[in-house]
Amino acid sequence: MQKITTFLMFEGKAEEAMNYYMSLFNNSEVVNITHYGADMGEFEGKVIHATFTLNGQQFMCIDSTVKHKFTFTPSVSLYVTCESEEELDNAFEKLSQDGEVLMPLAAYPFSEKFAWVNDQFGVSWQLSFGKK
């Protein structure tokens, strides 16, 4: 049983982000999801809590009903060790679309192929293939 789980808080886009991420990585699925009901007004249909996996790794997400003064930051990122260059290229192309490239896709001293991006939801990803 995994003891530490990455928890992502969105403001209305949790299910969209979760489905988007699952489309990028094999062996990904929704474990469970609970939505707000009609009694929640504008939050109806948004995610109270969801658990999902990306390549077997478990994550959780919610849609906050409270507007916060903070969001995601690159100081915490999801580091993905890709099994192939094709996997890395695909993830980079999709995650950088409507996002922001922090480090371009290239060879670096610590990785044969690496990129760092903030995706369209503001989540930061480091994608690596090869040596560490």
Coordinates of N, CA, C and O in Angstrom, one line a residue:
M1 N 0.8 -1.2 0.0 CA 0.0 0.0 0.0 C 0.9 1.2 0.0 O 1.8 1.4 0.8
Q2 N 0.6 2.1 -0.9 CA 1.3 3.4 -1.0 C 1.0 4.3 0.2 O -0.2 4.4 0.5
K3 N 2.0 4.8 0.8 CA 1.8 5.6 2.0 C 1.8 7.1 1.8 O 1.2 7.9 2.6
I4 N 2.4 7.5 0.7 CA 2.4 9.0 0.3 C 1.7 9.1 -1.0 O 2.2 8.5 -2.0
T5 N 0.7 9.9 -1.1 CA 0.0 10.1 -2.4 C 0.0 11.6 -2.7 O -0.3 12.5 -1.9
T6 N 0.3 11.9 -4.0 CA 0.2 13.2 -4.5 C -1.3 13.7 -4.5 O -2.1 12.9 -5.1
F7 N -1.6 14.8 -4.0 CA -2.9 15.4 -3.9 C -3.0 16.7 -4.6 O -2.3 17.6 -4.3
L8 N -3.8 16.8 -5.7 CA -3.9 17.9 -6.5 C -5.3 18.6 -6.3 O -6.3 18.0 -6.4
M9 N -5.2 19.9 -6.0 CA -6.4 20.7 -5.7 C -6.7 21.7 -6.9 O -5.8 22.5 -7.2
F10 N -7.8 21.5 -7.5 CA -8.2 22.4 -8.6 C -9.4 23.2 -8.2 O -10.0 23.0 -7.2
E11 N -9.7 24.2 -9.0 CA -10.9 25.0 -8.8 C -11.9 24.8 -10.0 O -12.0 25.7 -10.8
G12 N -12.4 23.6 -10.1 CA -13.4 23.3 -11.1 C -12.9 22.5 -12.3 O -13.7 22.2 -13.2
K13 N -11.7 22.1 -12.4 CA -11.2 21.4 -13.5 C -10.5 20.1 -13.1 O -9.8 19.5 -13.9
A14 N -10.8 19.5 -11.9 CA -10.2 18.3 -11.5 C -10.5 17.1 -12.4 O -9.5 16.4 -12.8
E15 N -11.7 16.9 -12.8 CA -12.0 15.8 -13.6 C -11.4 15.9 -15.0 O -10.9 15.0 -15.6
E16 N -11.4 17.1 -15.5 CA -10.8 17.4 -16.8 C -9.3 17.1 -16.8 O -8.8 16.4 -17.7
A17 N -8.7 17.6 -15.7 CA -7.2 17.3 -15.6 C -6.9 15.9 -15.4 O -6.0 15.3 -16.1
M18 N -7.7 15.2 -14.5 CA -7.5 13.8 -14.3 C -7.6 13.0 -15.6 O -6.7 12.1 -15.9
N19 N -8.6 13.2 -16.3 CA -8.8 12.5 -17.6 C -7.7 12.8 -18.6 O -7.3 11.9 -19.3
Y20 N -7.3 14.0 -18.6 CA -6.2 14.4 -19.5 C -4.9 13.7 -19.1 O -4.3 13.1 -20.0
Y21 N -4.6 13.7 -17.9 CA -3.4 13.0 -17.4 C -3.4 11.5 -17.7 O -2.5 10.9 -18.2
M22 N -4.6 10.9 -17.5 CA -4.7 9.4 -17.7 C -4.6 9.1 -19.2 O -4.1 8.0 -19.6
S23 N -4.9 10.1 -20.1 CA -4.7 9.8 -21.5 C -3.3 9.8 -22.0 O -2.9 9.3 -23.0
L24 N -2.4 10.4 -21.1 CA -1.0 10.5 -21.4 C -0.1 9.3 -21.1 O 0.9 9.0 -21.6
F25 N -0.6 8.5 -20.1 CA 0.2 7.4 -19.5 C -0.5 6.1 -19.5 O -1.7 6.1 -19.2
N26 N 0.2 5.1 -19.9 CA -0.4 3.7 -19.9 C -0.7 3.3 -18.5 O -0.2 3.9 -17.5
N27 N -1.5 2.2 -18.3 CA -1.8 1.6 -17.0 C -2.4 2.7 -16.1 O -1.9 2.8 -14.9
S28 N -3.3 3.5 -16.6 CA -3.9 4.6 -15.8 C -5.4 4.3 -15.8 O -6.0 3.9 -16.7
E29 N -6.0 4.7 -14.6 CA -7.5 4.5 -14.4 C -8.0 5.3 -13.3 O -7.3 5.7 -12.4
V30 N -9.3 5.5 -13.3 CA -10.0 6.1 -12.2 C -10.3 5.0 -11.2 O -10.8 4.0 -11.5
V31 N -9.8 5.2 -9.9 CA -10.1 4.2 -8.9 C -11.4 4.5 -8.3 O -12.2 3.6 -8.1
N32 N -11.7 5.7 -8.0 CA -13.0 6.1 -7.5 C -13.2 7.6 -7.7 O -12.2 8.4 -7.7
I33 N -14.4 8.1 -7.8 CA -14.7 9.5 -7.9 C -16.1 9.8 -7.3 O -17.0 9.0 -7.5
T34 N -16.2 10.9 -6.6 CA -17.4 11.4 -6.0 C -17.6 12.8 -6.5 O -16.7 13.6 -6.4
H35 N -18.9 13.1 -6.9 CA -19.2 14.4 -7.4 C -20.2 15.1 -6.4 O -20.9 14.5 -5.7
Y36 N -20.1 16.5 -6.5 CA -21.1 17.3 -5.8 C -22.5 17.1 -6.4 O -22.6 17.0 -7.6
G37 N -23.5 17.1 -5.6 CA -24.9 17.0 -6.1 C -25.5 18.3 -6.4 O -24.9 19.4 -6.2
A38 N -26.8 18.2 -6.8 CA -27.6 19.4 -7.2 C -27.7 20.4 -6.0 O -27.8 21.6 -6.3
D39 N -27.6 20.0 -4.8 CA -27.7 20.9 -3.6 C -26.5 21.8 -3.5 O -26.5 22.7 -2.6
M40 N -25.5 21.6 -4.3 CA -24.2 22.4 -4.2 C -24.2 23.6 -5.3 O -23.2 24.2 -5.5
G41 N -25.3 23.8 -5.9 CA -25.4 24.9 -6.8 C -24.4 24.9 -7.9 O -24.3 23.9 -8.7
E42 N -23.6 25.9 -8.0 CA -22.6 26.0 -9.1 C -21.5 24.9 -9.0 O -20.8 24.7 -10.0
F43 N -21.4 24.2 -7.9 CA -20.4 23.1 -7.8 C -21.0 21.8 -8.3 O -20.3 20.8 -8.3
E44 N -22.3 21.7 -8.6 CA -22.9 20.5 -9.0 C -22.1 19.8 -10.1 O -21.7 20.5 -11.1
G45 N -21.8 18.6 -10.0 CA -21.0 17.8 -11.0 C -19.5 17.9 -10.8 O -18.7 17.2 -11.4
K46 N -19.0 18.9 -10.0 CA -17.6 19.0 -9.7 C -17.1 17.9 -8.8 O -17.9 17.2 -8.2
V47 N -15.8 17.7 -8.7 CA -15.2 16.6 -7.9 C -15.1 16.9 -6.4 O -14.4 17.8 -6.1
I48 N -15.8 16.1 -5.6 CA -15.6 16.2 -4.2 C -14.2 15.5 -3.8 O -13.4 16.0 -3.1
H49 N -14.0 14.4 -4.4 CA -12.8 13.6 -4.2 C -12.7 12.5 -5.3 O -13.6 11.9 -5.6
A50 N -11.5 12.4 -5.8 CA -11.2 11.3 -6.8 C -9.8 10.7 -6.5 O -8.9 11.4 -6.1
T51 N -9.7 9.5 -6.8 CA -8.5 8.7 -6.7 C -8.3 8.1 -8.1 O -9.2 7.6 -8.7
F52 N -7.1 8.3 -8.7 CA -6.8 7.8 -10.0 C -5.3 7.3 -10.0 O -4.5 7.7 -9.1
T53 N -5.0 6.5 -11.1 CA -3.6 6.1 -11.2 C -3.0 6.6 -12.6 O -3.8 6.7 -13.5
L54 N -1.8 6.9 -12.6 CA -1.0 7.2 -13.8 C 0.1 6.2 -13.8 O 1.0 6.2 -12.9
N55 N 0.1 5.3 -14.8 CA 1.1 4.2 -14.9 C 1.3 3.5 -13.5 O 2.4 3.2 -13.1
G56 N 0.2 3.2 -12.9 CA 0.2 2.5 -11.6 C 0.4 3.3 -10.4 O 0.2 2.8 -9.3
Q57 N 0.8 4.5 -10.5 CA 1.1 5.4 -9.4 C -0.2 6.1 -9.0 O -0.9 6.7 -9.8
Q58 N -0.6 6.1 -7.7 CA -1.8 6.7 -7.3 C -1.7 8.2 -7.0 O -0.7 8.6 -6.5
F59 N -2.8 8.9 -7.4 CA -3.0 10.3 -7.1 C -4.4 10.6 -6.6 O -5.3 9.7 -6.8
M60 N -4.6 11.7 -6.0 CA -5.9 12.1 -5.6 C -6.1 13.6 -6.1 O -5.1 14.3 -6.3
C61 N -7.4 13.9 -6.3 CA -7.7 15.3 -6.7 C -9.0 15.7 -6.2 O -9.9 14.9 -5.9
I62 N -9.2 17.0 -6.1 CA -10.5 17.6 -5.7 C -10.7 18.9 -6.5 O -9.8 19.5 -7.0
D63 N -12.0 19.4 -6.4 CA -12.3 20.7 -6.8 C -12.6 21.5 -5.6 O -13.6 21.1 -4.9
S64 N -11.9 22.4 -5.2 CA -12.1 23.2 -4.0 C -13.3 24.1 -4.2 O -13.5 24.8 -5.3
T65 N -14.1 24.2 -3.2 CA -15.3 25.1 -3.3 C -14.9 26.5 -2.7 O -15.7 27.4 -2.8
V66 N -13.6 26.6 -2.3 CA -13.1 27.9 -1.8 C -12.1 28.4 -2.7 O -11.2 27.7 -3.2
K67 N -12.2 29.7 -3.1 CA -11.2 30.4 -3.9 C -10.0 30.7 -3.1 O -10.1 31.4 -2.1
H68 N -8.8 30.2 -3.5 CA -7.6 30.4 -2.7 C -6.7 31.4 -3.4 O -6.8 31.6 -4.6
K69 N -5.8 32.0 -2.6 CA -4.8 32.9 -3.2 C -3.6 32.2 -3.7 O -2.6 32.9 -4.1
F70 N -3.6 30.9 -3.7 CA -2.4 30.1 -4.2 C -2.9 29.1 -5.2 O -4.0 28.8 -5.4
T71 N -1.9 28.6 -5.9 CA -2.1 27.6 -7.0 C -0.9 26.7 -7.0 O 0.0 26.8 -6.1
F72 N -0.7 26.0 -8.1 CA 0.5 25.1 -8.2 C 1.7 26.0 -8.5 O 1.6 27.1 -8.9
T73 N 2.9 25.4 -8.1 CA 4.1 26.1 -8.4 C 5.2 25.1 -8.8 O 5.1 24.0 -8.4
P74 N 6.1 25.5 -9.7 CA 7.2 24.6 -10.1 C 8.1 24.1 -9.0 O 8.9 23.2 -9.2
S75 N 8.0 24.8 -7.8 CA 8.9 24.3 -6.8 C 8.6 22.9 -6.3 O 9.4 22.2 -5.7
V76 N 7.4 22.4 -6.7 CA 7.0 21.0 -6.5 C 6.5 20.5 -7.8 O 5.7 21.1 -8.5
S77 N 7.2 19.5 -8.3 CA 6.8 19.0 -9.7 C 6.7 17.5 -9.7 O 7.2 16.8 -8.7
L78 N 6.1 16.9 -10.7 CA 5.9 15.5 -10.9 C 7.1 15.1 -11.8 O 7.2 15.5 -12.9
Y79 N 8.0 14.2 -11.3 CA 9.1 13.8 -12.0 C 8.8 12.4 -12.6 O 8.5 11.5 -11.9
V80 N 8.8 12.4 -13.9 CA 8.5 11.2 -14.7 C 9.7 10.6 -15.4 O 10.3 11.3 -16.2
T81 N 10.1 9.4 -15.0 CA 11.1 8.7 -15.7 C 10.4 7.9 -16.8 O 9.7 6.9 -16.6
C82 N 10.6 8.3 -18.1 CA 9.9 7.7 -19.2 C 10.7 6.4 -19.6 O 11.9 6.4 -19.6
E83 N 9.9 5.5 -20.1 CA 10.5 4.2 -20.5 C 11.0 4.2 -21.9 O 11.8 3.4 -22.3
S84 N 10.6 5.2 -22.7 CA 11.1 5.4 -24.1 C 11.1 6.8 -24.5 O 10.5 7.7 -23.9
E85 N 11.9 7.1 -25.5 CA 11.9 8.5 -26.0 C 10.6 8.9 -26.6 O 10.1 10.0 -26.5
E86 N 9.9 7.9 -27.2 CA 8.5 8.1 -27.8 C 7.6 8.5 -26.7 O 6.8 9.5 -26.8
E87 N 7.6 7.9 -25.5 CA 6.8 8.2 -24.4 C 7.1 9.7 -23.9 O 6.2 10.5 -23.7
L88 N 8.4 10.0 -23.8 CA 8.7 11.3 -23.4 C 8.3 12.4 -24.4 O 7.7 13.4 -24.0
D89 N 8.5 12.1 -25.7 CA 8.1 13.1 -26.7 C 6.6 13.3 -26.7 O 6.2 14.5 -26.8
N90 N 5.9 12.3 -26.6 CA 4.4 12.4 -26.6 C 3.9 13.2 -25.3 O 3.1 14.1 -25.5
A91 N 4.5 12.9 -24.2 CA 4.1 13.6 -22.9 C 4.5 15.0 -23.0 O 3.7 15.9 -22.7
F92 N 5.7 15.3 -23.5 CA 6.1 16.7 -23.7 C 5.2 17.5 -24.6 O 4.8 18.6 -24.3
E93 N 4.9 16.9 -25.8 CA 4.1 17.6 -26.8 C 2.7 17.9 -26.2 O 2.3 19.1 -26.3
K94 N 2.1 17.0 -25.5 CA 0.8 17.2 -24.9 C 0.8 18.1 -23.7 O -0.1 19.0 -23.6
L95 N 1.7 17.9 -22.8 CA 1.8 18.7 -21.6 C 2.2 20.2 -21.8 O 1.8 21.1 -21.1
S96 N 3.0 20.4 -22.8 CA 3.5 21.8 -23.1 C 2.4 22.5 -23.9 O 2.4 23.8 -24.0
Q97 N 1.5 21.8 -24.6 CA 0.4 22.5 -25.4 C -0.4 23.3 -24.4 O -1.0 22.8 -23.4
D98 N -0.6 24.6 -24.7 CA -1.3 25.5 -23.8 C -0.7 25.6 -22.4 O -1.3 26.1 -21.5
G99 N 0.6 25.2 -22.3 CA 1.3 25.3 -21.0 C 2.5 26.2 -21.2 O 2.5 27.1 -22.1
E100 N 3.5 25.9 -20.4 CA 4.8 26.8 -20.4 C 6.0 25.8 -20.3 O 6.0 25.0 -19.4
V101 N 6.9 26.0 -21.2 CA 8.1 25.2 -21.2 C 9.1 25.9 -20.3 O 9.5 27.1 -20.5
L102 N 9.5 25.3 -19.2 CA 10.5 25.8 -18.2 C 11.9 25.5 -18.6 O 12.8 26.3 -18.5
M103 N 12.1 24.3 -19.1 CA 13.4 23.8 -19.7 C 13.1 23.1 -20.9 O 12.3 22.1 -20.9
P104 N 13.6 23.5 -22.1 CA 13.3 22.9 -23.3 C 13.8 21.4 -23.4 O 14.7 21.0 -22.8
L105 N 13.1 20.7 -24.3 CA 13.4 19.3 -24.5 C 14.8 19.2 -25.1 O 15.0 19.7 -26.2
A106 N 15.8 18.6 -24.4 CA 17.1 18.5 -24.9 C 17.9 17.5 -24.0 O 17.4 16.9 -23.1
A107 N 19.2 17.3 -24.4 CA 20.1 16.5 -23.6 C 20.7 17.4 -22.6 O 21.1 18.5 -22.8
Y108 N 20.8 16.9 -21.4 CA 21.5 17.6 -20.3 C 22.5 16.6 -19.6 O 22.4 15.4 -19.8
P109 N 23.4 17.2 -18.8 CA 24.4 16.3 -18.2 C 23.8 15.2 -17.3 O 24.3 14.1 -17.2
F110 N 22.6 15.4 -16.8 CA 21.9 14.4 -15.9 C 20.9 13.5 -16.6 O 20.4 12.6 -16.0
S111 N 20.6 13.8 -17.9 CA 19.6 13.0 -18.6 C 19.9 13.1 -20.1 O 20.2 14.1 -20.7
E112 N 19.7 12.0 -20.8 CA 19.9 11.9 -22.3 C 18.9 12.8 -23.0 O 19.2 13.4 -24.0
K113 N 17.7 12.8 -22.4 CA 16.6 13.7 -22.9 C 15.7 14.1 -21.8 O 15.3 13.2 -21.0
F114 N 15.5 15.4 -21.7 CA 14.8 15.9 -20.5 C 14.0 17.2 -20.9 O 14.4 17.9 -21.8
A115 N 12.9 17.4 -20.2 CA 12.2 18.7 -20.4 C 11.4 18.9 -19.1 O 11.1 18.0 -18.3
W116 N 11.1 20.2 -18.8 CA 10.4 20.6 -17.6 C 9.3 21.6 -18.1 O 9.6 22.6 -18.8
V117 N 8.0 21.2 -17.8 CA 6.9 22.0 -18.3 C 5.9 22.2 -17.2 O 5.7 21.4 -16.3
N118 N 5.2 23.4 -17.3 CA 3.9 23.6 -16.6 C 2.8 23.3 -17.6 O 2.8 23.9 -18.6
D119 N 1.9 22.4 -17.2 CA 0.8 22.1 -18.1 C -0.3 23.2 -18.1 O -0.2 24.2 -17.3
Q120 N -1.3 23.0 -18.9 CA -2.4 24.0 -19.0 C -3.2 24.2 -17.7 O -3.9 25.2 -17.5
F121 N -3.0 23.3 -16.7 CA -3.7 23.4 -15.4 C -2.8 24.0 -14.4 O -3.2 24.2 -13.2
G122 N -1.5 24.2 -14.7 CA -0.5 24.8 -13.8 C 0.3 23.8 -13.1 O 1.2 24.2 -12.3
V123 N 0.1 22.5 -13.3 CA 0.9 21.5 -12.7 C 2.3 21.4 -13.4 O 2.3 21.4 -14.6
S124 N 3.3 21.2 -12.6 CA 4.7 21.2 -13.1 C 5.2 19.7 -13.3 O 5.0 18.9 -12.4
W125 N 5.7 19.4 -14.5 CA 6.2 18.1 -14.8 C 7.7 18.1 -15.3 O 8.0 18.9 -16.1
Q126 N 8.5 17.2 -14.7 CA 9.8 17.0 -15.2 C 9.8 15.7 -15.9 O 9.4 14.7 -15.3
L127 N 10.2 15.6 -17.2 CA 10.1 14.4 -18.0 C 11.6 14.0 -18.4 O 12.3 14.8 -18.9
S128 N 11.9 12.8 -18.1 CA 13.3 12.4 -18.3 C 13.4 11.0 -18.9 O 12.6 10.1 -18.6
F129 N 14.4 10.8 -19.8 CA 14.7 9.5 -20.4 C 16.2 9.4 -20.3 O 17.0 10.3 -20.7
G130 N 16.7 8.2 -19.9 CA 18.1 7.9 -20.0 C 18.8 8.1 -18.6 O 18.1 8.1 -17.6
K131 N 20.1 8.4 -18.7 CA 20.9 8.4 -17.5 C 20.4 9.4 -16.5 O 19.7 10.4 -16.8
K132 N 20.7 9.2 -15.2 CA 20.3 10.1 -14.1 C 21.6 10.6 -13.5 O 22.6 10.1 -13.4

